[in-house]
Coordinates of C-alpha atoms in Angstrom, one line a residue:
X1149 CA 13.7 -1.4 -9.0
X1150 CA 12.9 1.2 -11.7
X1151 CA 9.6 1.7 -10.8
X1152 CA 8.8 5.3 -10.0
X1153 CA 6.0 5.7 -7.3
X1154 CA 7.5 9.1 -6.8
X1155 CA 6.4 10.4 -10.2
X1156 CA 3.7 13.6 -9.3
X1157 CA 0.7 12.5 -12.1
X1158 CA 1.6 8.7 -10.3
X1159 CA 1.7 9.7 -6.7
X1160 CA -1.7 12.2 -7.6
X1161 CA -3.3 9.8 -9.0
X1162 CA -5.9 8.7 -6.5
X1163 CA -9.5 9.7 -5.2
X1164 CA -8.5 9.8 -1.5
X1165 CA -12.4 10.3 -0.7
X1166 CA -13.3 6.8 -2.8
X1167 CA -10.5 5.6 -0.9
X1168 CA -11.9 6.5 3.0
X1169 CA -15.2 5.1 1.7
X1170 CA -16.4 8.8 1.6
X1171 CA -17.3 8.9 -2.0
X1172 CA -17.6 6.8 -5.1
X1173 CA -15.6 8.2 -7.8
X1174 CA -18.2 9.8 -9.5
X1175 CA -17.8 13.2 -11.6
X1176 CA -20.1 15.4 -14.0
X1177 CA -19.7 14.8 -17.6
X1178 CA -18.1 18.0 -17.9
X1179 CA -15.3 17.6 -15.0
X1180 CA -14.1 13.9 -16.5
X1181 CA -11.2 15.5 -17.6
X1182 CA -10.5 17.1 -14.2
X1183 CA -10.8 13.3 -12.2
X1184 CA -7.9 12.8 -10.2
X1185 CA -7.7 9.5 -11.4
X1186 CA -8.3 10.0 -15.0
X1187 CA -7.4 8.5 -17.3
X1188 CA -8.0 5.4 -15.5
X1189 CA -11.1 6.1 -13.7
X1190 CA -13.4 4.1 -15.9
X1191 CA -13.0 1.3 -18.0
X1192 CA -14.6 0.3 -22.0
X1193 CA -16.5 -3.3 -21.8
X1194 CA -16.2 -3.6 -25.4
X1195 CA -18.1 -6.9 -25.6
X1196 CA -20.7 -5.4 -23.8
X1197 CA -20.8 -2.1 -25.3
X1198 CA -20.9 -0.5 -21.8
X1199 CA -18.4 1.6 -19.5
X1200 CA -17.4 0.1 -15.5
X1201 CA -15.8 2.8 -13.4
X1202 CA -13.2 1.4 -11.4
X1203 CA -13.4 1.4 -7.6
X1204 CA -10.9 2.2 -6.1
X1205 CA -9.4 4.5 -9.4
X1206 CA -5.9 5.7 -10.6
X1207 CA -2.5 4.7 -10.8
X1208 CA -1.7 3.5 -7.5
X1209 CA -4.4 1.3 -7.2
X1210 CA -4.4 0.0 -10.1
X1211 CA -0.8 -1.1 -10.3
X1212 CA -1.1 -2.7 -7.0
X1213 CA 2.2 -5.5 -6.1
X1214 CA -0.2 -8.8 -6.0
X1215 CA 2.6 -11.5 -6.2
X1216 CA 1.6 -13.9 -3.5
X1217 CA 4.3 -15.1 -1.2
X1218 CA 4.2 -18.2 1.2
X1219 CA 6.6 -19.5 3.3
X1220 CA 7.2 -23.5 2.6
X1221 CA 9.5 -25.5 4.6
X1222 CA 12.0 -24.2 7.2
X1223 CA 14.4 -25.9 8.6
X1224 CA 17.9 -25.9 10.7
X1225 CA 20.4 -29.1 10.2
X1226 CA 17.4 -30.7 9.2
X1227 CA 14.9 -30.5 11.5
X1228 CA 12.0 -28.3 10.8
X1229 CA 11.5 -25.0 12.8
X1230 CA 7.8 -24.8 12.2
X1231 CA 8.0 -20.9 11.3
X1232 CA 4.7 -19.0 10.6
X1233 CA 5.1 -15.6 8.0
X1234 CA 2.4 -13.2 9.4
X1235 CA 0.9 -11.2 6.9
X1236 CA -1.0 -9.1 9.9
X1237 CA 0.1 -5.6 11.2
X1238 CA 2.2 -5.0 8.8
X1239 CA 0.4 -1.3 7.5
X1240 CA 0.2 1.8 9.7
X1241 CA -2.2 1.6 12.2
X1242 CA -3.2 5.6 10.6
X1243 CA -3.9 3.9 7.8
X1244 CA -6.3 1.0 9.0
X1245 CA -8.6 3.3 11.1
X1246 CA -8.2 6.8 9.4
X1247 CA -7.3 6.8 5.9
X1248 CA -9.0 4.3 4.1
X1249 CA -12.3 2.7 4.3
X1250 CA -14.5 0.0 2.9
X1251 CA -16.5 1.4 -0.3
X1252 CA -19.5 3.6 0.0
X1253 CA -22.8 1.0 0.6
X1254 CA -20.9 -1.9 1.4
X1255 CA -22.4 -4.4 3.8
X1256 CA -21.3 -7.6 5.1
X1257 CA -23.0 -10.4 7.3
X1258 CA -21.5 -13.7 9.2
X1259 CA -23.4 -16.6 8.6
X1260 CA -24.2 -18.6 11.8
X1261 CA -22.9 -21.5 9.6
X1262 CA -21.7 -21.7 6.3
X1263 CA -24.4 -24.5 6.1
X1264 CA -27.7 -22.7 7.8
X1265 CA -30.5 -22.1 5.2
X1266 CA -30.1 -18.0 5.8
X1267 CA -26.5 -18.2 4.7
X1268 CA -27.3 -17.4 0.8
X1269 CA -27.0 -14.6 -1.6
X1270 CA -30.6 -15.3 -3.3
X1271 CA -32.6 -12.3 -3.8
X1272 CA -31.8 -8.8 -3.8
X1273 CA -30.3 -7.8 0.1
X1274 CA -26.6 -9.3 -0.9
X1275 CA -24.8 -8.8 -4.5
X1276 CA -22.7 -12.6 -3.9
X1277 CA -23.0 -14.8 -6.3
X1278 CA -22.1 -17.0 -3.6
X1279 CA -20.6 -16.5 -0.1
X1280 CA -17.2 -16.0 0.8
X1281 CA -15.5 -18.3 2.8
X1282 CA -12.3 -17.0 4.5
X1283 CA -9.0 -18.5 6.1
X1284 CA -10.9 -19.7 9.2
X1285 CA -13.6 -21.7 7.5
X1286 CA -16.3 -18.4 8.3
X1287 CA -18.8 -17.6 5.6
X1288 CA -19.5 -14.4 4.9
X1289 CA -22.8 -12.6 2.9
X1290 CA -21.7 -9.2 1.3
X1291 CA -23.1 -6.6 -0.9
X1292 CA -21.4 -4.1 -3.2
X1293 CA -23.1 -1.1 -4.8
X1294 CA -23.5 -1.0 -8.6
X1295 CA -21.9 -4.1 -9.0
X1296 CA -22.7 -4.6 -12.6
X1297 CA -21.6 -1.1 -14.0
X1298 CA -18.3 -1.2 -11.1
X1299 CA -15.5 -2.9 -11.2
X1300 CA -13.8 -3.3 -7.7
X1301 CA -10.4 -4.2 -6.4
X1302 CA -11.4 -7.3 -4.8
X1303 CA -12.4 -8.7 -8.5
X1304 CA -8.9 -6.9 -10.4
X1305 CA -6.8 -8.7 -7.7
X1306 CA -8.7 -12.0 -6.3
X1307 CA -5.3 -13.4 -5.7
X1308 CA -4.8 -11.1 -2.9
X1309 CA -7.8 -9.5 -2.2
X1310 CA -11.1 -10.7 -0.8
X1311 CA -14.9 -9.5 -0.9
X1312 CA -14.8 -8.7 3.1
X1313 CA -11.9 -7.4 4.1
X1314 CA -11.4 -5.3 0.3
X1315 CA -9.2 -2.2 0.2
X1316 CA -8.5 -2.9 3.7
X1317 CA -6.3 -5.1 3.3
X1318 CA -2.9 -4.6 4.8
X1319 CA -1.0 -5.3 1.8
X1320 CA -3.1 -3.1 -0.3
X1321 CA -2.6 -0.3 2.7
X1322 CA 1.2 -0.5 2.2
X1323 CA 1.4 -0.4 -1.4
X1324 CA -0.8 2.7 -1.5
X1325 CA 2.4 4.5 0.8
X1326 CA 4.4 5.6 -2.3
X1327 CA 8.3 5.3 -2.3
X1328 CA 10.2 7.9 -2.6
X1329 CA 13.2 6.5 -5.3
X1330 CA 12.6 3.8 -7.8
X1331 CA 14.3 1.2 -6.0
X1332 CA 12.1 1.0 -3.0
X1333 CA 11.1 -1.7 -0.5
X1334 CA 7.7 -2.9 1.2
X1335 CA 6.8 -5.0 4.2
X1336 CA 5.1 -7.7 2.8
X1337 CA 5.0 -9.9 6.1
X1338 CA 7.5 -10.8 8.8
X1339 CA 8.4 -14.1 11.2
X1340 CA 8.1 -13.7 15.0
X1341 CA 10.1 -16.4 15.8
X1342 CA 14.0 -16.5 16.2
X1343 CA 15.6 -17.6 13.3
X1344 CA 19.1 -19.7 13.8
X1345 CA 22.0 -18.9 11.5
X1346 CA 22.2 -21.7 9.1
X1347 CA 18.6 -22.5 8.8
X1348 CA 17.3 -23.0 5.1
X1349 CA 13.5 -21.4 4.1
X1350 CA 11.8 -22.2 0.8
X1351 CA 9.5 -19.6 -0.1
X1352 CA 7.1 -20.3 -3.1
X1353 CA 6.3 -17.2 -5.0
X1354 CA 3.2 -17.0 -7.5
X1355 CA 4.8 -14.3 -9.8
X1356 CA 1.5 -12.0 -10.6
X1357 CA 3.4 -8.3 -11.1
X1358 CA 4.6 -8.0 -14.4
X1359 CA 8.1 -6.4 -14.9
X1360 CA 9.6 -6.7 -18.1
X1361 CA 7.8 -4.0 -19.8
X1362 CA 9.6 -1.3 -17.9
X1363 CA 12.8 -3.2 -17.4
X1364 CA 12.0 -3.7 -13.7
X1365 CA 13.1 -6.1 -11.3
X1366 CA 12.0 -7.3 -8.0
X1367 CA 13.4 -9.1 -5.3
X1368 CA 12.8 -10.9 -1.7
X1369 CA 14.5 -9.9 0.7
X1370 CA 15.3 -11.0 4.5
X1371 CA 16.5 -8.8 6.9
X1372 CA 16.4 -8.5 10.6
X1373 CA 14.0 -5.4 11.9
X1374 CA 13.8 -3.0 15.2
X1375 CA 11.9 -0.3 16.4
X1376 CA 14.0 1.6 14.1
X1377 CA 13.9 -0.8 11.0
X1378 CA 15.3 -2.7 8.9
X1379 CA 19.1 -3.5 8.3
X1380 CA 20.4 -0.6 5.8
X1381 CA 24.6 -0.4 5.7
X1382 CA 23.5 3.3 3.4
X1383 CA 20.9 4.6 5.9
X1384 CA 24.2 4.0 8.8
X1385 CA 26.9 5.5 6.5
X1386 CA 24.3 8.6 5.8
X1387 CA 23.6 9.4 9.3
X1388 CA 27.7 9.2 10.0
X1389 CA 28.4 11.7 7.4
X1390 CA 25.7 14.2 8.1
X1391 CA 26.7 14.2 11.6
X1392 CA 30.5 14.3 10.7
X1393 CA 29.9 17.4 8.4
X1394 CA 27.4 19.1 10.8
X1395 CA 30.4 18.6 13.3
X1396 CA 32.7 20.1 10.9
X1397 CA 30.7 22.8 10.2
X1398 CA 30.4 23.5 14.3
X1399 CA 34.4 23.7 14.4
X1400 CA 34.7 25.7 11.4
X1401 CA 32.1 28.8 13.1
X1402 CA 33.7 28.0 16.2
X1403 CA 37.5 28.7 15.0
X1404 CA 36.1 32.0 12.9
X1405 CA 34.2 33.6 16.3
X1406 CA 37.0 33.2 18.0
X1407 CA 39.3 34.8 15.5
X1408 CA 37.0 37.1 14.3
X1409 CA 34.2 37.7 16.7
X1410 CA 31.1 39.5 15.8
X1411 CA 30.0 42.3 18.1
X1412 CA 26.2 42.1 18.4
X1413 CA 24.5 45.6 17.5
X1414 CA 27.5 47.0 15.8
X1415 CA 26.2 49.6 13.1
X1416 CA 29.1 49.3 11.0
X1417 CA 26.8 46.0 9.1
X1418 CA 23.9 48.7 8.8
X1419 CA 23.3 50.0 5.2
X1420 CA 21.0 53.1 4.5
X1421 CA 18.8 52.5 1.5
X1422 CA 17.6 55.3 -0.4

């Protein structure tokens, strides 16, 4: 809570064609101060007397949620219910395909093995320092442009993000949907598997977002999801009395045609202007 995505400079601050991939952030000396990102489209290496540009740029990016959440043990009276939180399909589908996009000159390679002789970074075809090896044991050769004068998310937010997949990831996707109040929520994974009343889960939360400088909170919260969401007593309550007063409203225009009907046409509501 207290955070407010909603904010205009916040919510502008973004290069949505650095974002699809399109573009990489670049300006003119002379329209810096025009960047949609600015101020924090480029950073000062003061030890090394030198200026990275930040890709992706702005606000949103760059305050990006990246506590990292895992489900420990679950269990019912007991036993263990083996539950799984997927992390996977949790961003719109708009947003995966459409409206973002791995940086401008990235490449990436699978190695055969992580173990074959081709599977390095030597030389000048991959920027790696070494490769990546991902959740299913794959190794991966990669290359970013500019690497030593850009600082991208994948290196601001290693807890979360990786080399390969970068600003596509799915967390990284939702975050980027601002809220609309301070007190907001986001999907941040979800369990397919029926969940008995009673059962216990242990979650183990490496607390990365800091909060105390704007007198923030955060919190975890389970709730039970449809195709229409997720539980919300105010979201029920709201619909209830919109309805209730749009009925209202229908019996109160009713009552006063009826009492007071309206021919259609009558030039008596007619005024001449001079």
């Amino acid at each position: 809570g207290n955070f407010y995505q909603n904010h205009k400079r916040y919510a502008d601050s973004r290069d949505d064609g650095q974002l699809r991939g399109r573009g990489d952030g670049r300006r003119a000396a002379g329209s810096l101060a025009a960047h949609p990102c600015a101020p924090l489209h480029e950073l000062t290496d003061a030890a090394r007397n030198r200026t990275v540009r930040l890709n992706p740029c702005g606000l949103v990016a760059n305050t990006f949620f990246n506590d990292v959440i895992t489900l420990g043990n679950a269990t019912a009276d007991g036993a263990p219910l083996g539950l799984t939180l997927r992390e996977d399909g949790i961003a719109w589908s708009s947003d995966r395909d459409h409206k973002f996009g791995q940086v401008l000159g990235f490449r990436k390679e699978r190695c055969q093995s992580c173990d074959h002789t081709d599977c390095t970074c030597d030389g000048d075809t991959w920027s790696c320092a070494a490769p990546h090896r991902d959740a299913d044991g794959t190794c991966w050769l990669y290359f970013y442009p500019d690497e030593e004068t850009t600082l991208y998310a994948y290196e601001v937010y290693p807890m979360v993000l990786d080399p390969i997949s970068g600003i596509l990831n799915e967390h990284f996707l939702v975050w980027m949907r601002t809220a609309a109040l301070p007190t907001f929520r986001k999907l941040y994974g979800y369990i397919e598997a029926d969940v008995p009343a009673g059962a216990v889960l242990e979650f183990e939360i490496q607390p990365n977002w800091e909060v105390a400088s704007f007198r923030g909170t955060k919190t975890l919260v389970l709730t039970t999801s449809s195709y229409a969401g997720g539980r919300s007593e105010f979201a029920g309550w709201l619909y209830i009395g919109v309805g209730a007063a749009c009925a209202l409203c229908g019996v109160g225009f009713g009552l006063v045609h009826l009492v007071a009907p309206r021919r259609l046409g009558d030039r008596a509501y007619l005024k001449k202007t001079e």
